[in-house]
Amino acid sequence: MSQAKGDRRERELVNELDEAGFAVMRAPASGSATDRDLPDVLAGDGEQFYAIEAKSSSGDPIYLTGEEVEALTFFARNFGAKPRIGVRFDREDWYFFHPGDLYVTDGGNYRVKKETALAEGTDFPEFTGRSEKVTLEEVGDGDDGPDEEIVRVLNAVEQGVMGVDEAAGLLE
């Protein structure tokens, strides 16, 4: 990926976060422009504060060095922000990861594959608090079965203790 494309993607992320109501800035001295280890983007909404390392790819896995992730984590901790890796693959949205959730290679680098981002990453609406991811398992956990009152009324109808009209009146 070219530096120009990376810069464009960072500016895109800044604009999207701004539109979502975050106070946001792109750290102009991130990367090789300074000896200081700074994240690409700082963003906050008054409740959540993030230091974000932004990476993009045309489709190949995204790699970060161990030093990049360590510097992000160090800065975020000292700044009082949550460290996040923001990844964007061509023709996809932004996805976010805590550094601890990334795959670590044998060489100590970090990797995000496109399919991992889509399946496990926090998407932009969830990241900005506009939606919440709910898994099928979580939906199933909320099911306590049928309403007990309805079951009692239906049993009474089945046993002939209550008429259909009376049951319908109770269930309205």
PDB file of C-alpha atoms in Angstrom:
ATOM      1  CA  MET A   1       0.000   0.000   0.000  1.00  0.00           C
ATOM      2  CA  SER A   2       1.337   3.417  -0.867  1.00  0.00           C
ATOM      3  CA  GLN A   3       1.898   6.104   1.760  1.00  0.00           C
ATOM      4  CA  ALA A   4      -0.589   8.331  -0.097  1.00  0.00           C
ATOM      5  CA  LYS A   5      -3.285   5.656   0.115  1.00  0.00           C
ATOM      6  CA  GLY A   6      -2.547   5.146   3.816  1.00  0.00           C
ATOM      7  CA  ASP A   7      -2.816   8.887   4.434  1.00  0.00           C
ATOM      8  CA  ARG A   8      -6.094   9.001   2.508  1.00  0.00           C
ATOM      9  CA  ARG A   9      -7.511   6.126   4.569  1.00  0.00           C
ATOM     10  CA  GLU A  10      -6.493   7.849   7.816  1.00  0.00           C
ATOM     11  CA  ARG A  11      -8.204  11.069   6.711  1.00  0.00           C
ATOM     12  CA  GLU A  12     -11.280   9.028   5.753  1.00  0.00           C
ATOM     13  CA  LEU A  13     -11.390   7.497   9.244  1.00  0.00           C
ATOM     14  CA  VAL A  14     -11.007  10.923  10.852  1.00  0.00           C
ATOM     15  CA  ASN A  15     -13.908  12.283   8.780  1.00  0.00           C
ATOM     16  CA  GLU A  16     -16.168   9.304   9.580  1.00  0.00           C
ATOM     17  CA  LEU A  17     -15.441   9.593  13.309  1.00  0.00           C
ATOM     18  CA  ASP A  18     -16.113  13.336  13.148  1.00  0.00           C
ATOM     19  CA  GLU A  19     -19.470  12.707  11.443  1.00  0.00           C
ATOM     20  CA  ALA A  20     -20.292  10.182  14.197  1.00  0.00           C
ATOM     21  CA  GLY A  21     -19.879  12.911  16.829  1.00  0.00           C
ATOM     22  CA  PHE A  22     -16.336  12.264  18.025  1.00  0.00           C
ATOM     23  CA  ALA A  23     -13.730  14.908  18.684  1.00  0.00           C
ATOM     24  CA  VAL A  24     -10.975  13.549  16.512  1.00  0.00           C
ATOM     25  CA  MET A  25      -7.551  14.372  15.155  1.00  0.00           C
ATOM     26  CA  ARG A  26      -5.034  12.706  12.965  1.00  0.00           C
ATOM     27  CA  ALA A  27      -1.616  12.776  14.536  1.00  0.00           C
ATOM     28  CA  PRO A  28       0.432  14.547  11.835  1.00  0.00           C
ATOM     29  CA  ALA A  29       3.676  13.335  13.379  1.00  0.00           C
ATOM     30  CA  SER A  30       2.756   9.649  13.410  1.00  0.00           C
ATOM     31  CA  GLY A  31       4.869   7.106  11.599  1.00  0.00           C
ATOM     32  CA  SER A  32       8.358   8.040  10.468  1.00  0.00           C
ATOM     33  CA  ALA A  33       7.927  11.814  10.749  1.00  0.00           C
ATOM     34  CA  THR A  34       9.092  11.871  14.378  1.00  0.00           C
ATOM     35  CA  ASP A  35      11.057   9.903  16.927  1.00  0.00           C
ATOM     36  CA  ARG A  36       7.965   9.881  19.162  1.00  0.00           C
ATOM     37  CA  ASP A  37       5.693   6.881  18.969  1.00  0.00           C
ATOM     38  CA  LEU A  38       2.246   8.333  18.309  1.00  0.00           C
ATOM     39  CA  PRO A  39      -0.969   6.676  17.148  1.00  0.00           C
ATOM     40  CA  ASP A  40      -2.426   7.591  13.776  1.00  0.00           C
ATOM     41  CA  VAL A  41      -5.713   8.901  15.201  1.00  0.00           C
ATOM     42  CA  LEU A  42      -6.965  10.161  18.569  1.00  0.00           C
ATOM     43  CA  ALA A  43     -10.732  10.180  19.088  1.00  0.00           C
ATOM     44  CA  GLY A  44     -13.124  10.727  21.968  1.00  0.00           C
ATOM     45  CA  ASP A  45     -16.814  11.328  22.535  1.00  0.00           C
ATOM     46  CA  GLY A  46     -16.710  12.460  26.177  1.00  0.00           C
ATOM     47  CA  GLU A  47     -17.138   8.913  27.447  1.00  0.00           C
ATOM     48  CA  GLN A  48     -14.813   6.795  25.307  1.00  0.00           C
ATOM     49  CA  PHE A  49     -11.294   7.817  24.299  1.00  0.00           C
ATOM     50  CA  TYR A  50      -9.304   5.902  21.708  1.00  0.00           C
ATOM     51  CA  ALA A  51      -5.753   5.864  20.391  1.00  0.00           C
ATOM     52  CA  ILE A  52      -6.015   4.191  16.990  1.00  0.00           C
ATOM     53  CA  GLU A  53      -3.384   2.687  14.731  1.00  0.00           C
ATOM     54  CA  ALA A  54      -5.033   2.665  11.282  1.00  0.00           C
ATOM     55  CA  LYS A  55      -4.049   0.156   8.606  1.00  0.00           C
ATOM     56  CA  SER A  56      -5.549  -0.669   5.225  1.00  0.00           C
ATOM     57  CA  SER A  57      -5.021  -3.247   2.524  1.00  0.00           C
ATOM     58  CA  SER A  58      -6.331  -4.201  -0.889  1.00  0.00           C
ATOM     59  CA  GLY A  59      -7.058  -7.696   0.383  1.00  0.00           C
ATOM     60  CA  ASP A  60      -3.829  -9.142   1.691  1.00  0.00           C
ATOM     61  CA  PRO A  61      -3.505  -9.714   5.435  1.00  0.00           C
ATOM     62  CA  ILE A  62      -2.512  -6.640   7.419  1.00  0.00           C
ATOM     63  CA  TYR A  63       0.626  -6.927   9.517  1.00  0.00           C
ATOM     64  CA  LEU A  64       1.800  -4.738  12.362  1.00  0.00           C
ATOM     65  CA  THR A  65       5.176  -5.038  14.006  1.00  0.00           C
ATOM     66  CA  GLY A  66       5.389  -5.889  17.668  1.00  0.00           C
ATOM     67  CA  GLU A  67       7.010  -2.476  18.176  1.00  0.00           C
ATOM     68  CA  GLU A  68       4.027  -0.671  16.583  1.00  0.00           C
ATOM     69  CA  VAL A  69       1.565  -2.433  18.849  1.00  0.00           C
ATOM     70  CA  GLU A  70       3.737  -1.949  21.928  1.00  0.00           C
ATOM     71  CA  ALA A  71       4.106   1.782  21.184  1.00  0.00           C
ATOM     72  CA  LEU A  72       0.336   2.140  20.669  1.00  0.00           C
ATOM     73  CA  THR A  73      -0.416   0.359  23.940  1.00  0.00           C
ATOM     74  CA  PHE A  74       2.170   2.434  25.825  1.00  0.00           C
ATOM     75  CA  PHE A  75       0.850   5.731  24.437  1.00  0.00           C
ATOM     76  CA  ALA A  76      -2.792   4.809  25.061  1.00  0.00           C
ATOM     77  CA  ARG A  77      -2.124   3.803  28.668  1.00  0.00           C
ATOM     78  CA  ASN A  78      -0.219   7.038  29.397  1.00  0.00           C
ATOM     79  CA  PHE A  79      -2.784   9.178  27.579  1.00  0.00           C
ATOM     80  CA  GLY A  80      -5.784   7.533  29.252  1.00  0.00           C
ATOM     81  CA  ALA A  81      -7.220   6.119  26.028  1.00  0.00           C
ATOM     82  CA  LYS A  82      -8.141   2.643  24.845  1.00  0.00           C
ATOM     83  CA  PRO A  83      -5.725   1.244  22.262  1.00  0.00           C
ATOM     84  CA  ARG A  84      -7.386   0.041  19.056  1.00  0.00           C
ATOM     85  CA  ILE A  85      -6.173  -1.253  15.732  1.00  0.00           C
ATOM     86  CA  GLY A  86      -8.438   0.022  12.933  1.00  0.00           C
ATOM     87  CA  VAL A  87      -8.323  -2.027   9.731  1.00  0.00           C
ATOM     88  CA  ARG A  88      -9.956  -1.408   6.388  1.00  0.00           C
ATOM     89  CA  PHE A  89      -9.843  -3.683   3.393  1.00  0.00           C
ATOM     90  CA  ASP A  90     -10.812  -2.403  -0.058  1.00  0.00           C
ATOM     91  CA  ARG A  91     -14.584  -2.395  -0.584  1.00  0.00           C
ATOM     92  CA  GLU A  92     -15.161  -3.033   3.139  1.00  0.00           C
ATOM     93  CA  ASP A  93     -15.841  -0.823   6.148  1.00  0.00           C
ATOM     94  CA  TRP A  94     -13.561  -0.122   9.082  1.00  0.00           C
ATOM     95  CA  TYR A  95     -13.192  -2.828  11.745  1.00  0.00           C
ATOM     96  CA  PHE A  96     -11.552  -2.387  15.124  1.00  0.00           C
ATOM     97  CA  PHE A  97      -9.608  -4.687  17.433  1.00  0.00           C
ATOM     98  CA  HIS A  98      -8.028  -4.441  20.842  1.00  0.00           C
ATOM     99  CA  PRO A  99      -4.346  -5.320  20.340  1.00  0.00           C
ATOM    100  CA  GLY A 100      -4.740  -8.302  22.673  1.00  0.00           C
ATOM    101  CA  ASP A 101      -7.329  -9.813  20.330  1.00  0.00           C
ATOM    102  CA  LEU A 102      -5.005  -9.965  17.321  1.00  0.00           C
ATOM    103  CA  TYR A 103      -3.198 -13.052  16.044  1.00  0.00           C
ATOM    104  CA  VAL A 104       0.500 -12.994  16.958  1.00  0.00           C
ATOM    105  CA  THR A 105       2.873 -14.608  14.464  1.00  0.00           C
ATOM    106  CA  ASP A 106       5.856 -16.749  15.456  1.00  0.00           C
ATOM    107  CA  GLY A 107       8.055 -13.714  14.745  1.00  0.00           C
ATOM    108  CA  GLY A 108       6.178 -11.531  17.242  1.00  0.00           C
ATOM    109  CA  ASN A 109       4.271  -9.498  14.670  1.00  0.00           C
ATOM    110  CA  TYR A 110       0.500  -9.068  14.593  1.00  0.00           C
ATOM    111  CA  ARG A 111      -1.771 -10.101  11.729  1.00  0.00           C
ATOM    112  CA  VAL A 112      -5.362  -9.400  10.700  1.00  0.00           C
ATOM    113  CA  LYS A 113      -6.875 -11.324   7.797  1.00  0.00           C
ATOM    114  CA  LYS A 114      -9.858  -9.933   5.916  1.00  0.00           C
ATOM    115  CA  GLU A 115     -12.100 -12.835   6.941  1.00  0.00           C
ATOM    116  CA  THR A 116     -11.089 -12.335  10.592  1.00  0.00           C
ATOM    117  CA  ALA A 117     -11.941  -8.645  10.408  1.00  0.00           C
ATOM    118  CA  LEU A 118     -15.380  -9.346   8.952  1.00  0.00           C
ATOM    119  CA  ALA A 119     -16.182 -12.171  11.396  1.00  0.00           C
ATOM    120  CA  GLU A 120     -14.650 -10.946  14.639  1.00  0.00           C
ATOM    121  CA  GLY A 121     -13.913  -7.229  14.343  1.00  0.00           C
ATOM    122  CA  THR A 122     -15.987  -4.473  15.889  1.00  0.00           C
ATOM    123  CA  ASP A 123     -17.686  -2.714  12.981  1.00  0.00           C
ATOM    124  CA  PHE A 124     -17.915   1.063  12.722  1.00  0.00           C
ATOM    125  CA  PRO A 125     -21.515   1.438  13.997  1.00  0.00           C
ATOM    126  CA  GLU A 126     -20.737  -0.657  17.080  1.00  0.00           C
ATOM    127  CA  PHE A 127     -17.419   1.133  17.629  1.00  0.00           C
ATOM    128  CA  THR A 128     -19.148   4.514  17.608  1.00  0.00           C
ATOM    129  CA  GLY A 129     -22.019   3.324  19.815  1.00  0.00           C
ATOM    130  CA  ARG A 130     -24.723   3.442  17.119  1.00  0.00           C
ATOM    131  CA  SER A 131     -25.429  -0.285  17.335  1.00  0.00           C
ATOM    132  CA  GLU A 132     -24.538  -3.283  19.423  1.00  0.00           C
ATOM    133  CA  LYS A 133     -23.436  -6.636  18.096  1.00  0.00           C
ATOM    134  CA  VAL A 134     -25.646  -9.477  19.296  1.00  0.00           C
ATOM    135  CA  THR A 135     -24.784 -13.068  18.518  1.00  0.00           C
ATOM    136  CA  LEU A 136     -27.297 -15.818  17.825  1.00  0.00           C
ATOM    137  CA  GLU A 137     -26.144 -17.484  21.023  1.00  0.00           C
ATOM    138  CA  GLU A 138     -26.962 -14.340  23.027  1.00  0.00           C
ATOM    139  CA  VAL A 139     -30.397 -14.118  21.435  1.00  0.00           C
ATOM    140  CA  GLY A 140     -31.067 -17.724  22.420  1.00  0.00           C
ATOM    141  CA  ASP A 141     -29.945 -17.047  26.008  1.00  0.00           C
ATOM    142  CA  GLY A 142     -32.719 -14.494  26.474  1.00  0.00           C
ATOM    143  CA  ASP A 143     -35.431 -17.036  25.675  1.00  0.00           C
ATOM    144  CA  ASP A 144     -36.968 -18.238  28.918  1.00  0.00           C
ATOM    145  CA  GLY A 145     -39.642 -20.229  27.121  1.00  0.00           C
ATOM    146  CA  PRO A 146     -43.336 -19.458  26.791  1.00  0.00           C
ATOM    147  CA  ASP A 147     -45.094 -17.015  29.111  1.00  0.00           C
ATOM    148  CA  GLU A 148     -46.399 -18.969  32.114  1.00  0.00           C
ATOM    149  CA  GLU A 149     -49.748 -17.127  32.203  1.00  0.00           C
ATOM    150  CA  ILE A 150     -50.439 -17.998  28.568  1.00  0.00           C
ATOM    151  CA  VAL A 151     -49.603 -21.649  29.243  1.00  0.00           C
ATOM    152  CA  ARG A 152     -52.019 -21.706  32.230  1.00  0.00           C
ATOM    153  CA  VAL A 153     -54.851 -20.220  30.168  1.00  0.00           C
ATOM    154  CA  LEU A 154     -54.259 -22.637  27.287  1.00  0.00           C
ATOM    155  CA  ASN A 155     -54.163 -25.587  29.687  1.00  0.00           C
ATOM    156  CA  ALA A 156     -57.446 -24.449  31.219  1.00  0.00           C
ATOM    157  CA  VAL A 157     -59.034 -24.336  27.757  1.00  0.00           C
ATOM    158  CA  GLU A 158     -57.630 -27.774  26.923  1.00  0.00           C
ATOM    159  CA  GLN A 159     -59.011 -29.230  30.165  1.00  0.00           C
ATOM    160  CA  GLY A 160     -62.423 -27.687  29.539  1.00  0.00           C
ATOM    161  CA  VAL A 161     -62.191 -25.516  32.675  1.00  0.00           C
ATOM    162  CA  MET A 162     -62.325 -22.314  30.597  1.00  0.00           C
ATOM    163  CA  GLY A 163     -64.088 -21.460  27.379  1.00  0.00           C
ATOM    164  CA  VAL A 164     -62.325 -20.126  24.290  1.00  0.00           C
ATOM    165  CA  ASP A 165     -64.041 -16.705  24.507  1.00  0.00           C
ATOM    166  CA  GLU A 166     -63.068 -16.286  28.148  1.00  0.00           C
ATOM    167  CA  ALA A 167     -59.464 -17.316  27.359  1.00  0.00           C
ATOM    168  CA  ALA A 168     -59.292 -14.867  24.463  1.00  0.00           C
ATOM    169  CA  GLY A 169     -60.486 -12.095  26.775  1.00  0.00           C
ATOM    170  CA  LEU A 170     -57.754 -12.885  29.293  1.00  0.00           C
ATOM    171  CA  LEU A 171     -55.051 -13.002  26.653  1.00  0.00           C
ATOM    172  CA  GLU A 172     -55.865  -9.641  25.031  1.00  0.00           C
TER     173      GLU A 172
END
